[in-house]
mmCIF file of C-alpha atoms in Angstrom:
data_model
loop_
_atom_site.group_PDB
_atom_site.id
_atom_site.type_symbol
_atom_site.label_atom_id
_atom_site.label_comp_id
_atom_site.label_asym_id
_atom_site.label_seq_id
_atom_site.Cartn_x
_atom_site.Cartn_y
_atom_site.Cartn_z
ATOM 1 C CA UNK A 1 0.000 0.000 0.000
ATOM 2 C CA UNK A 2 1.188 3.397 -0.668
ATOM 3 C CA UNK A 3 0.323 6.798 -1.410
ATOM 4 C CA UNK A 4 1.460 9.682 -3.946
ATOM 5 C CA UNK A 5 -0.030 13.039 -4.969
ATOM 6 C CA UNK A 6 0.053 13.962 -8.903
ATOM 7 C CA UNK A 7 -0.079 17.401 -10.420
ATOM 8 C CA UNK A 8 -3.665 18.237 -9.365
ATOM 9 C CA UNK A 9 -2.934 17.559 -5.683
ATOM 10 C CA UNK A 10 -4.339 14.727 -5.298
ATOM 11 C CA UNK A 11 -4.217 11.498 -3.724
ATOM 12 C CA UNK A 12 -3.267 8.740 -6.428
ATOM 13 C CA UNK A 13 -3.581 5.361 -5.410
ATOM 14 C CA UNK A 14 -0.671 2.742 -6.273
ATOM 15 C CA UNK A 15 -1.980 -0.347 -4.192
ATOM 16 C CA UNK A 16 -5.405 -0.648 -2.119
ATOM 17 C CA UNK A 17 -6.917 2.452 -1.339
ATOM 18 C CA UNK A 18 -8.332 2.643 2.198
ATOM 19 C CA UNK A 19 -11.722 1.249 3.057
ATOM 20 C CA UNK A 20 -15.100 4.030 3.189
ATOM 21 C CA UNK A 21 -17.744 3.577 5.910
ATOM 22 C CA UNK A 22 -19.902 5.323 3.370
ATOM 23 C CA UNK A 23 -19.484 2.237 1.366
ATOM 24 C CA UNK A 24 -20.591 -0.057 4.056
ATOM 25 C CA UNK A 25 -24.004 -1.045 4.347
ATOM 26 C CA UNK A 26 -23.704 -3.805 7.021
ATOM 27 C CA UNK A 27 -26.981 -6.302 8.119
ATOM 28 C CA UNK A 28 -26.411 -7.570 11.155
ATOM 29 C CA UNK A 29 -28.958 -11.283 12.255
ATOM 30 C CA UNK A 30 -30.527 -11.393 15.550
ATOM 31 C CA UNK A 31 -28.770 -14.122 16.909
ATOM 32 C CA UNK A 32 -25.539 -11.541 16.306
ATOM 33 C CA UNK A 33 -27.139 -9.014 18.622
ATOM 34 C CA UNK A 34 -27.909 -11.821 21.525
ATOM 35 C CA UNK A 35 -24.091 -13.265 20.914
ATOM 36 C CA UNK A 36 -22.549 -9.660 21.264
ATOM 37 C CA UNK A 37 -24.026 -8.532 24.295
ATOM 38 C CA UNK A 38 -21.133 -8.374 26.082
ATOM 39 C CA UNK A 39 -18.537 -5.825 27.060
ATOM 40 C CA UNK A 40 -17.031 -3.705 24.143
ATOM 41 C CA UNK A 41 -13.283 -4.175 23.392
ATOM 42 C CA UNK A 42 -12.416 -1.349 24.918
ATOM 43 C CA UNK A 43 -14.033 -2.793 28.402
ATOM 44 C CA UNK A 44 -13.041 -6.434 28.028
ATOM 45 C CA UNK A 45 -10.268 -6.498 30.292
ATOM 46 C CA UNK A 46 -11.439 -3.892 33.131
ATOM 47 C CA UNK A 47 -12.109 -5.149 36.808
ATOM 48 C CA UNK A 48 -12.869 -3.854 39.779
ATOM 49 C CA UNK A 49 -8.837 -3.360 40.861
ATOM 50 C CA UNK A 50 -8.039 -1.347 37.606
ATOM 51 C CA UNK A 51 -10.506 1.152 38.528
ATOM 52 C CA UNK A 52 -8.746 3.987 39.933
ATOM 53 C CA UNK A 53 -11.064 5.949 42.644
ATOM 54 C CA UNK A 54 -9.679 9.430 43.154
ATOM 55 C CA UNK A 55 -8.441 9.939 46.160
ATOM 56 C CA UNK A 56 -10.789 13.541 46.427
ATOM 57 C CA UNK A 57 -13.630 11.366 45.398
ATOM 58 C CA UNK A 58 -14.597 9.009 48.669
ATOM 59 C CA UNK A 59 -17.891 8.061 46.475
ATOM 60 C CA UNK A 60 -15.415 6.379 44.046
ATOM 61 C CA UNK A 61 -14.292 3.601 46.506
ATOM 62 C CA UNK A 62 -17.428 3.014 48.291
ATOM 63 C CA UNK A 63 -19.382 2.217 44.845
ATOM 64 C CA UNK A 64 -16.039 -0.072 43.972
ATOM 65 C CA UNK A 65 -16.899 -1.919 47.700
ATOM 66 C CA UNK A 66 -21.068 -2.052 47.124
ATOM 67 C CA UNK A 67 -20.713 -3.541 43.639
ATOM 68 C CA UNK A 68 -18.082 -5.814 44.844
ATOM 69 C CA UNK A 69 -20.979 -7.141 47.410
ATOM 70 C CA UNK A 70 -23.436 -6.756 44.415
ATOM 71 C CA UNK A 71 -21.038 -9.307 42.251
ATOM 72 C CA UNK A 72 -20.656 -11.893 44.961
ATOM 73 C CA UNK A 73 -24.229 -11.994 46.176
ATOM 74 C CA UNK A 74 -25.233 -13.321 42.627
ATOM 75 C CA UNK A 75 -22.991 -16.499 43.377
ATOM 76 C CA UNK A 76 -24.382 -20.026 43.131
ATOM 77 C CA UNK A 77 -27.271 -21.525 41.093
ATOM 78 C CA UNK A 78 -29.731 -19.591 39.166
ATOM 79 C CA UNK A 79 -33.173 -20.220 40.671
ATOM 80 C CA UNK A 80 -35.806 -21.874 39.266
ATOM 81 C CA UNK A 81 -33.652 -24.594 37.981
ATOM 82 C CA UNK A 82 -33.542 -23.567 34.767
ATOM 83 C CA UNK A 83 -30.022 -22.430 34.495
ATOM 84 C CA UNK A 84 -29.045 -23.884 31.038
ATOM 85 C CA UNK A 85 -29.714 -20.346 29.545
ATOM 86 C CA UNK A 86 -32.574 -22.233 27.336
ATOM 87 C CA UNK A 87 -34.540 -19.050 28.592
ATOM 88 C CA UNK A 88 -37.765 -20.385 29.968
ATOM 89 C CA UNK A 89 -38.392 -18.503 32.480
ATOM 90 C CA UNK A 90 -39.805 -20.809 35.539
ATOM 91 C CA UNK A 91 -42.831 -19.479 37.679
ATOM 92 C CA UNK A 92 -41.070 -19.236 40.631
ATOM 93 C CA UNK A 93 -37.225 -17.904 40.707
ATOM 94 C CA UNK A 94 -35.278 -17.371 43.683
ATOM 95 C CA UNK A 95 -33.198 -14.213 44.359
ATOM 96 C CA UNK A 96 -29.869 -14.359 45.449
ATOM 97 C CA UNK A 97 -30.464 -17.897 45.866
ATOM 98 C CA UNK A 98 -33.576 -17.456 48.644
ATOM 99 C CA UNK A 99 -37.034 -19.398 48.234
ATOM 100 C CA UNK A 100 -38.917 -16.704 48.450
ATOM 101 C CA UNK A 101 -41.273 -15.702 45.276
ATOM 102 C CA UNK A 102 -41.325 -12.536 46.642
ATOM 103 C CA UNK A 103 -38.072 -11.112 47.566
ATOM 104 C CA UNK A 104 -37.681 -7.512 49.156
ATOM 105 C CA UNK A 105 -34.189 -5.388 48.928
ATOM 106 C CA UNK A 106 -33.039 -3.997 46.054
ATOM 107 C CA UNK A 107 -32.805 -6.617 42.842
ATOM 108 C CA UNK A 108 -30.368 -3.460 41.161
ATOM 109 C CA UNK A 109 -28.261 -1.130 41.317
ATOM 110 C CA UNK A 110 -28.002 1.940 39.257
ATOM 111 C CA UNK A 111 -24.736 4.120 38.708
ATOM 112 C CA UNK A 112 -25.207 7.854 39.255
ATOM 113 C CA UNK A 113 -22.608 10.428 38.240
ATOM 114 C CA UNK A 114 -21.790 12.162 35.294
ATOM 115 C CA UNK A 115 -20.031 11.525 32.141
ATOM 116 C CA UNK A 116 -16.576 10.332 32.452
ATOM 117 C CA UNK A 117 -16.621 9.406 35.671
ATOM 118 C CA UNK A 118 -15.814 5.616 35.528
ATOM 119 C CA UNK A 119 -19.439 4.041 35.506
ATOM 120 C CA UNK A 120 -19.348 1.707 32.107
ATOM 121 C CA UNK A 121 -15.693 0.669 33.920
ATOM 122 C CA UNK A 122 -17.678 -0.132 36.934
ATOM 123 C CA UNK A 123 -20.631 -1.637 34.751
ATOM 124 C CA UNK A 124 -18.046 -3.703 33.305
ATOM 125 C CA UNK A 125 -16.369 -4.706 35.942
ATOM 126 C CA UNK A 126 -19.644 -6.242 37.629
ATOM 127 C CA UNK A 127 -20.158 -7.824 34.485
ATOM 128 C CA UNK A 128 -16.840 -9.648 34.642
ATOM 129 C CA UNK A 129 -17.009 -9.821 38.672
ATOM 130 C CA UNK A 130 -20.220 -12.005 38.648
ATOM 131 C CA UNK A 131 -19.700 -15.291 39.165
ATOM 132 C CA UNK A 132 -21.561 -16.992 36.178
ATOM 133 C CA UNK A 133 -21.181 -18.342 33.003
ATOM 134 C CA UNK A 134 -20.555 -15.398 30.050
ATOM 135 C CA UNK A 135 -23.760 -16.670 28.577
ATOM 136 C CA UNK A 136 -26.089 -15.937 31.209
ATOM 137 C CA UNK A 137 -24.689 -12.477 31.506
ATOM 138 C CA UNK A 138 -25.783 -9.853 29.254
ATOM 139 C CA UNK A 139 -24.358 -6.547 28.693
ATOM 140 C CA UNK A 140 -25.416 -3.752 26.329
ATOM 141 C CA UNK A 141 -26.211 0.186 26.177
ATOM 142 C CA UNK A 142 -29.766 0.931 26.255
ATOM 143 C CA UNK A 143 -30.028 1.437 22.173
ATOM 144 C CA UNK A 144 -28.734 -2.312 21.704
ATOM 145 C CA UNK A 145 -31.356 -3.234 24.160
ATOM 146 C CA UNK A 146 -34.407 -1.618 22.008
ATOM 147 C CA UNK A 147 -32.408 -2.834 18.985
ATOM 148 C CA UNK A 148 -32.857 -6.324 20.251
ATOM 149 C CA UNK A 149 -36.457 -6.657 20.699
ATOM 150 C CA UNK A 150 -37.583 -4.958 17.706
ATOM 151 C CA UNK A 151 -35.327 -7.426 16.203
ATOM 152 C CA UNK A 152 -36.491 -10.261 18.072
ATOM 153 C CA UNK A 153 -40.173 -9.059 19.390
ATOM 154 C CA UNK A 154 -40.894 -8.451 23.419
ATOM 155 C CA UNK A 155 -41.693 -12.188 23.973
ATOM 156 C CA UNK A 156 -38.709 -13.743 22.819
ATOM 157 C CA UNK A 157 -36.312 -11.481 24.177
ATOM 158 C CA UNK A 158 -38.137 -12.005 27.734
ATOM 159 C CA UNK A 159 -37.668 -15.732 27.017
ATOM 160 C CA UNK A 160 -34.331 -15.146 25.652
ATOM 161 C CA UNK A 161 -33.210 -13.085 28.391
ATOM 162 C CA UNK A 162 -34.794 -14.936 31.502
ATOM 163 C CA UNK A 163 -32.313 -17.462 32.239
ATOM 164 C CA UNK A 164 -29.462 -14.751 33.083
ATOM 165 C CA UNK A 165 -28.179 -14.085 35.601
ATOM 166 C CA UNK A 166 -27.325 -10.464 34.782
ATOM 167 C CA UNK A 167 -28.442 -7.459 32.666
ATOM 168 C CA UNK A 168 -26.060 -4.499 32.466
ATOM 169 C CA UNK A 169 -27.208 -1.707 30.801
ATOM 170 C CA UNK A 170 -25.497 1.217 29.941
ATOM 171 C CA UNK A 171 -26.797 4.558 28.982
ATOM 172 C CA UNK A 172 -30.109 4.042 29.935
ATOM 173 C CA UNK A 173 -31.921 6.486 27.509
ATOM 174 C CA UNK A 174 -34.605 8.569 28.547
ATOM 175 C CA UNK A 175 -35.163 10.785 26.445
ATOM 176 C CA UNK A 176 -38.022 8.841 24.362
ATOM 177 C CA UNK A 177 -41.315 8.010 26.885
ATOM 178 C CA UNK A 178 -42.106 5.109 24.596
ATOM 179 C CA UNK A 179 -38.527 3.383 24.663
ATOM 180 C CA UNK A 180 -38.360 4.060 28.416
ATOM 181 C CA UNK A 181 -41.761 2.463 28.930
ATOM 182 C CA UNK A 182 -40.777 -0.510 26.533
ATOM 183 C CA UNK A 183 -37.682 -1.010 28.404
ATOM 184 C CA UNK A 184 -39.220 -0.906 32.015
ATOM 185 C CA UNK A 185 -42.069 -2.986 30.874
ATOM 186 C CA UNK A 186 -39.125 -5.688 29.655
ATOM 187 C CA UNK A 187 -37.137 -5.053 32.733
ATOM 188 C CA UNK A 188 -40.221 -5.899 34.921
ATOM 189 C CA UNK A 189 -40.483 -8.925 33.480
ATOM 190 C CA UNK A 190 -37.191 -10.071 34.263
ATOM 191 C CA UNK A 191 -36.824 -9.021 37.689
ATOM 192 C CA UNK A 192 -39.837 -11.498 37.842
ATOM 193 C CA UNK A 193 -37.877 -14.221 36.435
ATOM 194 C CA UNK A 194 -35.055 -13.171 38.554
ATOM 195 C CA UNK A 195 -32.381 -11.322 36.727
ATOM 196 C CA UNK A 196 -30.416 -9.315 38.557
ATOM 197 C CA UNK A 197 -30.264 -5.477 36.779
ATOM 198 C CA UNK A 198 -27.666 -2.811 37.087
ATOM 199 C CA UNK A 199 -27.816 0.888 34.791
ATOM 200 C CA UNK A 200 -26.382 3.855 34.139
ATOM 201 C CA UNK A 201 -28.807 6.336 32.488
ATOM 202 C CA UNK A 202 -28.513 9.476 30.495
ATOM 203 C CA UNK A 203 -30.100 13.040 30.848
ATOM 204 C CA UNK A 204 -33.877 14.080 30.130
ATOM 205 C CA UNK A 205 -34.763 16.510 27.716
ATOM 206 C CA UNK A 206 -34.697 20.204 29.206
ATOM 207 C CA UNK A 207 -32.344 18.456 32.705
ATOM 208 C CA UNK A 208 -29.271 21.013 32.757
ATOM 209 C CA UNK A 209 -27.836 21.187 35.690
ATOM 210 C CA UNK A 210 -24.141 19.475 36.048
ATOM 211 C CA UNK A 211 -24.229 17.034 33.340
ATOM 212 C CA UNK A 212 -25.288 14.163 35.509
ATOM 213 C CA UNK A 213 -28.665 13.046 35.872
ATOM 214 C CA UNK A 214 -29.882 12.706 38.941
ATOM 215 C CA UNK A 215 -31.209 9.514 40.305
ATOM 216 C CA UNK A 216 -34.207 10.694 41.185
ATOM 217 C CA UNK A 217 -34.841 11.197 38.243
ATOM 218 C CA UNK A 218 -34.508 7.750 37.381
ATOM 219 C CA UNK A 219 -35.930 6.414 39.900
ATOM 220 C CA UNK A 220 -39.190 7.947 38.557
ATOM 221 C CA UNK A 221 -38.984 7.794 35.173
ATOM 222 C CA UNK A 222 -38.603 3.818 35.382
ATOM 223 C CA UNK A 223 -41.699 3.796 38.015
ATOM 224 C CA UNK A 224 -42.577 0.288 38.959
ATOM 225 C CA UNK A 225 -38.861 -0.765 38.885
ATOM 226 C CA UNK A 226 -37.227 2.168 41.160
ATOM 227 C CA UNK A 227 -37.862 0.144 44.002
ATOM 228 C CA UNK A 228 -35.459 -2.853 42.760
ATOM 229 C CA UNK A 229 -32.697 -0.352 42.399
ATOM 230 C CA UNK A 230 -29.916 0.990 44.783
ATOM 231 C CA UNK A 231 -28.546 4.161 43.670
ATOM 232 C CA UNK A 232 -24.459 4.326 43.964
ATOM 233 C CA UNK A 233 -23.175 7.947 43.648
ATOM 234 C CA UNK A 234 -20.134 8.246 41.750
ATOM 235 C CA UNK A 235 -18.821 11.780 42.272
ATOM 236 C CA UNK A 236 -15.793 13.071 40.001
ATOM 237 C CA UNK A 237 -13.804 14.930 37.059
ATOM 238 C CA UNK A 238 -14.023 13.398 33.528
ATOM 239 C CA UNK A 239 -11.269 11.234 33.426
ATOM 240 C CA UNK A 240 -10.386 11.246 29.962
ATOM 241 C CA UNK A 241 -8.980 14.870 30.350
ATOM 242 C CA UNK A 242 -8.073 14.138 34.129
ATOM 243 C CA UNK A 243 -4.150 15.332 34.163
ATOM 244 C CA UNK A 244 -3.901 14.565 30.043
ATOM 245 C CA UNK A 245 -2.570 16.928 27.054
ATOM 246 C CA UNK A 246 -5.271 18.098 25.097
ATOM 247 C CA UNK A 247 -6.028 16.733 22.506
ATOM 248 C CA UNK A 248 -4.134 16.986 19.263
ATOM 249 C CA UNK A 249 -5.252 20.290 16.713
ATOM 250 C CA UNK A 250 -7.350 19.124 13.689
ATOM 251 C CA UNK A 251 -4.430 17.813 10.727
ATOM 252 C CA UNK A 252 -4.637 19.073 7.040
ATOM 253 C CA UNK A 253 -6.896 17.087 4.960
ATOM 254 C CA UNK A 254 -3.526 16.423 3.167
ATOM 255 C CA UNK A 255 -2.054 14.839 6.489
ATOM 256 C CA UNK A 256 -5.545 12.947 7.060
ATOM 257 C CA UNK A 257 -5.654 11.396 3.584
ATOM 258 C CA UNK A 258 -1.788 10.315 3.655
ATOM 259 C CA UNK A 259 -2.215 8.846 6.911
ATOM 260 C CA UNK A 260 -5.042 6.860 5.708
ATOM 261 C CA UNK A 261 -2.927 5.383 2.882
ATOM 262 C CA UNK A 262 -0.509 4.255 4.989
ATOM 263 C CA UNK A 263 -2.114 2.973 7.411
ATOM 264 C CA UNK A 264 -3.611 -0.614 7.264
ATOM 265 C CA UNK A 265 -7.536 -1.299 8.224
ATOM 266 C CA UNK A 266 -8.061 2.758 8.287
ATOM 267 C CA UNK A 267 -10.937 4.566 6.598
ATOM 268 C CA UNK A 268 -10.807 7.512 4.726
ATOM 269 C CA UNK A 269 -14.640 9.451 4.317
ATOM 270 C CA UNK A 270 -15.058 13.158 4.135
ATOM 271 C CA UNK A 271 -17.247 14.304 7.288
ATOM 272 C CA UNK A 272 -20.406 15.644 5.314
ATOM 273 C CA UNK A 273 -20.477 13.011 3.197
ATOM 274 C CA UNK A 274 -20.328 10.266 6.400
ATOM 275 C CA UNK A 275 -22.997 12.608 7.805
ATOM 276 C CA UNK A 276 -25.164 11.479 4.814
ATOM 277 C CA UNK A 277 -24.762 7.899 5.319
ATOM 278 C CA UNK A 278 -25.313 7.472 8.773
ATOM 279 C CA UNK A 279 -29.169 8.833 7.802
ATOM 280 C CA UNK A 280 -29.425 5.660 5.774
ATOM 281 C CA UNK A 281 -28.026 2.384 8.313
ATOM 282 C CA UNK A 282 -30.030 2.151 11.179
ATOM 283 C CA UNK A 283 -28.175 2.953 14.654
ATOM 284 C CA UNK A 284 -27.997 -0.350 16.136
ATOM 285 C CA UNK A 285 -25.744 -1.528 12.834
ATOM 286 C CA UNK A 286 -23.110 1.527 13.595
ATOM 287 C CA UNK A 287 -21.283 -1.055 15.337
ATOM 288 C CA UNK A 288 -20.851 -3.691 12.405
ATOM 289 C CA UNK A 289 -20.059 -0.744 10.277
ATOM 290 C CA UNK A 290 -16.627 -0.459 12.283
ATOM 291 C CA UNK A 291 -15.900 -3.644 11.700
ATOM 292 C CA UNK A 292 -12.424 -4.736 11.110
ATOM 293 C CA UNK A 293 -11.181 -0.952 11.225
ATOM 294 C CA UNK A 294 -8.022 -0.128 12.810
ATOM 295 C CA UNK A 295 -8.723 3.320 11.980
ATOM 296 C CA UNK A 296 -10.904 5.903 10.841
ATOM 297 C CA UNK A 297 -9.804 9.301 9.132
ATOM 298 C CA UNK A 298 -12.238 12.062 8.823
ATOM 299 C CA UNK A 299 -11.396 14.964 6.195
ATOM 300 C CA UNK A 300 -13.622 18.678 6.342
ATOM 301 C CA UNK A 301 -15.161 17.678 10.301
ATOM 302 C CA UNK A 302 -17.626 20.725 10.103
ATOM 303 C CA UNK A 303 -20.342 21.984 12.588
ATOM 304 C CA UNK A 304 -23.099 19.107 13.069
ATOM 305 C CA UNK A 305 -26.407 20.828 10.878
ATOM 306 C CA UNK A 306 -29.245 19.451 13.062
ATOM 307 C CA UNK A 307 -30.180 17.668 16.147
ATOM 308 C CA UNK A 308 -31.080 14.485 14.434
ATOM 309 C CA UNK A 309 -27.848 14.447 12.444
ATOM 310 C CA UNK A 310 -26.159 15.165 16.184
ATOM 311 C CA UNK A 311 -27.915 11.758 18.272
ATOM 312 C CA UNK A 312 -27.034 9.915 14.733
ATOM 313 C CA UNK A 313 -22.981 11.342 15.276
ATOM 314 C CA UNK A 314 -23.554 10.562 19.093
ATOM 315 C CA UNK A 315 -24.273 6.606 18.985
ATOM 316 C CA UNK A 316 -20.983 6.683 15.895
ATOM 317 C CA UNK A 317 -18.657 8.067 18.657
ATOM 318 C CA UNK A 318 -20.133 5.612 21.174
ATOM 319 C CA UNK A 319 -19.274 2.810 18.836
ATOM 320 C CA UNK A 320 -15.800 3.555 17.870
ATOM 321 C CA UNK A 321 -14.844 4.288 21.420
ATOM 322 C CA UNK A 322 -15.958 1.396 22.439
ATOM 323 C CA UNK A 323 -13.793 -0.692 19.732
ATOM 324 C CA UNK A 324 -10.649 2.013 20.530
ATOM 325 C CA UNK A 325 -10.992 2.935 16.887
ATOM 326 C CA UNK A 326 -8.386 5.992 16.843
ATOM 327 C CA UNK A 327 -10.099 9.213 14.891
ATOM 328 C CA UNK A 328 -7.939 11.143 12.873
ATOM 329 C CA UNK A 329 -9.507 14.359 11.575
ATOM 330 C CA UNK A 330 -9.462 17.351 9.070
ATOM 331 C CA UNK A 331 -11.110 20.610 9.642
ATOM 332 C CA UNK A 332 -13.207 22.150 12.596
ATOM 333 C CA UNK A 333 -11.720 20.872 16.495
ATOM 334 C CA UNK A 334 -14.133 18.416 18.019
ATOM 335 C CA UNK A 335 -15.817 20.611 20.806
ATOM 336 C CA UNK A 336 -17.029 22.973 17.566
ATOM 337 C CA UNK A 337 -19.113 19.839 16.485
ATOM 338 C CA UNK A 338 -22.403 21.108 18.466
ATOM 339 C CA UNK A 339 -23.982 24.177 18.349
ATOM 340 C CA UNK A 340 -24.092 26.928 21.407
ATOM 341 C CA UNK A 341 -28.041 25.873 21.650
ATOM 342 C CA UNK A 342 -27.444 22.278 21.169
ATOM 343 C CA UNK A 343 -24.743 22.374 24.424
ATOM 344 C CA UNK A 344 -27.236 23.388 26.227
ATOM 345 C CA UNK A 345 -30.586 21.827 25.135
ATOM 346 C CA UNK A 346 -32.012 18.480 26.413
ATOM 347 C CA UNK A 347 -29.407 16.489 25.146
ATOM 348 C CA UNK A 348 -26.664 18.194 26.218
ATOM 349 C CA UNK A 349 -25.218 15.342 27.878
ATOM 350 C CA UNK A 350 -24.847 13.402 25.127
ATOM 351 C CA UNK A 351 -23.174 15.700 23.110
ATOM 352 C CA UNK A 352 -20.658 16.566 25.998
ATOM 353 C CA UNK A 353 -20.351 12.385 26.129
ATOM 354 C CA UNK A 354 -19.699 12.525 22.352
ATOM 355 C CA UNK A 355 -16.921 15.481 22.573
ATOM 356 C CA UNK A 356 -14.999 13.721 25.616
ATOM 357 C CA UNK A 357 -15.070 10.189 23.779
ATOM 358 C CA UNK A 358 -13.491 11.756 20.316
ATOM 359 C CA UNK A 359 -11.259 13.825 22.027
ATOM 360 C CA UNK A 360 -9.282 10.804 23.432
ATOM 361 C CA UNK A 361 -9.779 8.907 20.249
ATOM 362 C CA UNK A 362 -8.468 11.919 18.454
ATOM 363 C CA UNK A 363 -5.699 11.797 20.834
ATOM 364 C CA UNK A 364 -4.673 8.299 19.848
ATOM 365 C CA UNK A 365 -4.764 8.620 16.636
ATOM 366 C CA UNK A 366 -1.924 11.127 17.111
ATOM 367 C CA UNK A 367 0.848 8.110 16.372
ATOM 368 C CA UNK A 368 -0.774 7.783 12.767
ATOM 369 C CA UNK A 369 0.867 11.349 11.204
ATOM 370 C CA UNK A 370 4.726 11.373 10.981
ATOM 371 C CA UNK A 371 5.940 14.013 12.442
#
């Protein structure tokens, strides 16, 4: 592979050019969405001991001890003798391993801080903490979630979902009434069957305030599930920028595109044009569309046009942080992306989610221009 510029300018291609997520137009089965419900890449090998409380932050290290407690109290045999994962959910489950049919204490927890904090580390780490079988442990952002039931209807994914022994969700959305009513009605169902739940959720329309969302909040919004859910406060500084450079100045698109040549798995797409496609592939395949890339290389990043355009961008960044896809990138700085009124609108924490997470990925995707 390797790159050279004619007279004109421009990029001539002497070997295989690099791939184009506007090119890719992924389909992803049902049985792919069950398999992958499991902690992204970039969370496969956290735990408990590489979370790193801050020492201001006494919240950090008491949620670290509760979920610890959380983890081991979902030891031994899943009730209702079931167990297999087949997914029939018995009439009667046990919780935490008592008789009862109707257990009190909380069957959840739920993660409250703001962005950057550490909570899909600590979501992750439960995950990995529990002390079960990876197929009767499920882990997936609230999107994925939604994704799977339209994918597999409400029915089977109760059925499908009723012999774990955990559900993680992260980002818990709640910003659409009819998702968050969809969800909770699903979640019911399972804390029936006895699945143990833990969240983190995201910000209301029109919530402001610090960037967190309160759990409260959440605690209402779900309604018949708040009282299964312990709220652990998780108090802190972003920790992506926590004591880091900032993150690299935008390159030329001439840097971009020869760093995208020479680079094996990267992607080269100009940012409008990327805009464009995202419209046409459903959210929940934005993962598949990263697929295999080592890389992705943005030229002309310009302001984000609209708020739809914006969530679409959002649940993209999500993705490729996730997979520790390094963004390399042309044209306006990330923190331009949003608009003034979009920073502080409804969504406002998902924007400043979206800024933080390509910020670091811009900053390791620093090693792919030679200097």
């Amino acid at each position: 592979m390797s790159y050279s510029t004619a007279a004109s300018g421009q990029p001539q291609v002497s070997a295989t050019a690099p791939a184009s997520l506007r090119a890719r137009e992924p389909r992803v089965p049902a049985d792919r969405l069950v398999a992958e419900m499991v902690p992204p890449p970039r969370f496969d090998s956290v735990r408990f001991d590489t979370y790193v409380p801050d020492p201001n932050q006494p919240s950090q290290s008491e949620a670290v001890t509760a979920l610890r407690a959380f983890a081991a109290g979902l030891g031994g045999a899943h009730a209702g003798g079931d167990g297999g994962g087949s997914g029939r959910a018995p009439l009667v489950r046990r919780w935490f391993g008592k008789k009862s049919a109707a257990p009190t204490g909380p069957r959840g927890v739920y993660l409250d801080g703001g962005y950057g904090v550490g909570k899909t580390h600590l979501l992750a780490s439960l995950w990995h903490a529990t002390p079960a079988a990876p197929e009767l442990k499920a882990f997936g952002t609230f999107v994925e979630l939604t994704n799977l039931v339209g994918a597999l209807g409400f029915q089977e994914t109760v059925r499908t979902l009723s012999g774990h022994r955990l559900l993680c969700i992260d980002e818990f959305e709640l910003d659409d009434p009819g998702d968050t009513v969809l969800v909770s009605s699903l979640l019911s169902r399972l804390v029936e069957a006895g699945v143990a739940l833990a969240a983190t959720s995201n910000t209301l329309p029109g919530k402001l305030g610090e960037g967190r969302f309160a759990a409260a909040d959440f605690l209402r919004e779900i309604q018949g599930l708040a009282a299964h859910f312990r709220p652990l406060r998780i108090d802190g500084e972003d920790y992506r920028h926590r004591g880091l450079p900032e993150a690299p100045a935008p390159y030329s698109d001439e840097q971009v595109t020869k760093a995208a040549y020479a680079t094996e798995g990267a992607s080269l797409d100009d940012f409008p044009g990327l805009l464009e496609h995202l419209a046409r592939v459903h959210p929940s395949r934005y993962g598949a569309l990263t697929d295999g890339l080592r890389a992705v290389c943005l030229t002309d990043v310009s302001a984000v046009p609209d708020q739809s355009t914006a969530l679409r961008l959002v649940v993209l960044a999500d993705r490729l942080y996730d997979r520790e896809v390094p963004v390399l990138a042309s044209g306006l700085p990330f923190d331009r992306l949003f608009s003034e009124e979009m920073l502080n609108g409804g969504y406002r924490k998902k924007y400043f989610r979206a800024i933080s997470r390509l910020t670091a990925l811009a900053r390791d995707a620093k090693g792919l221009v030679a200097q």
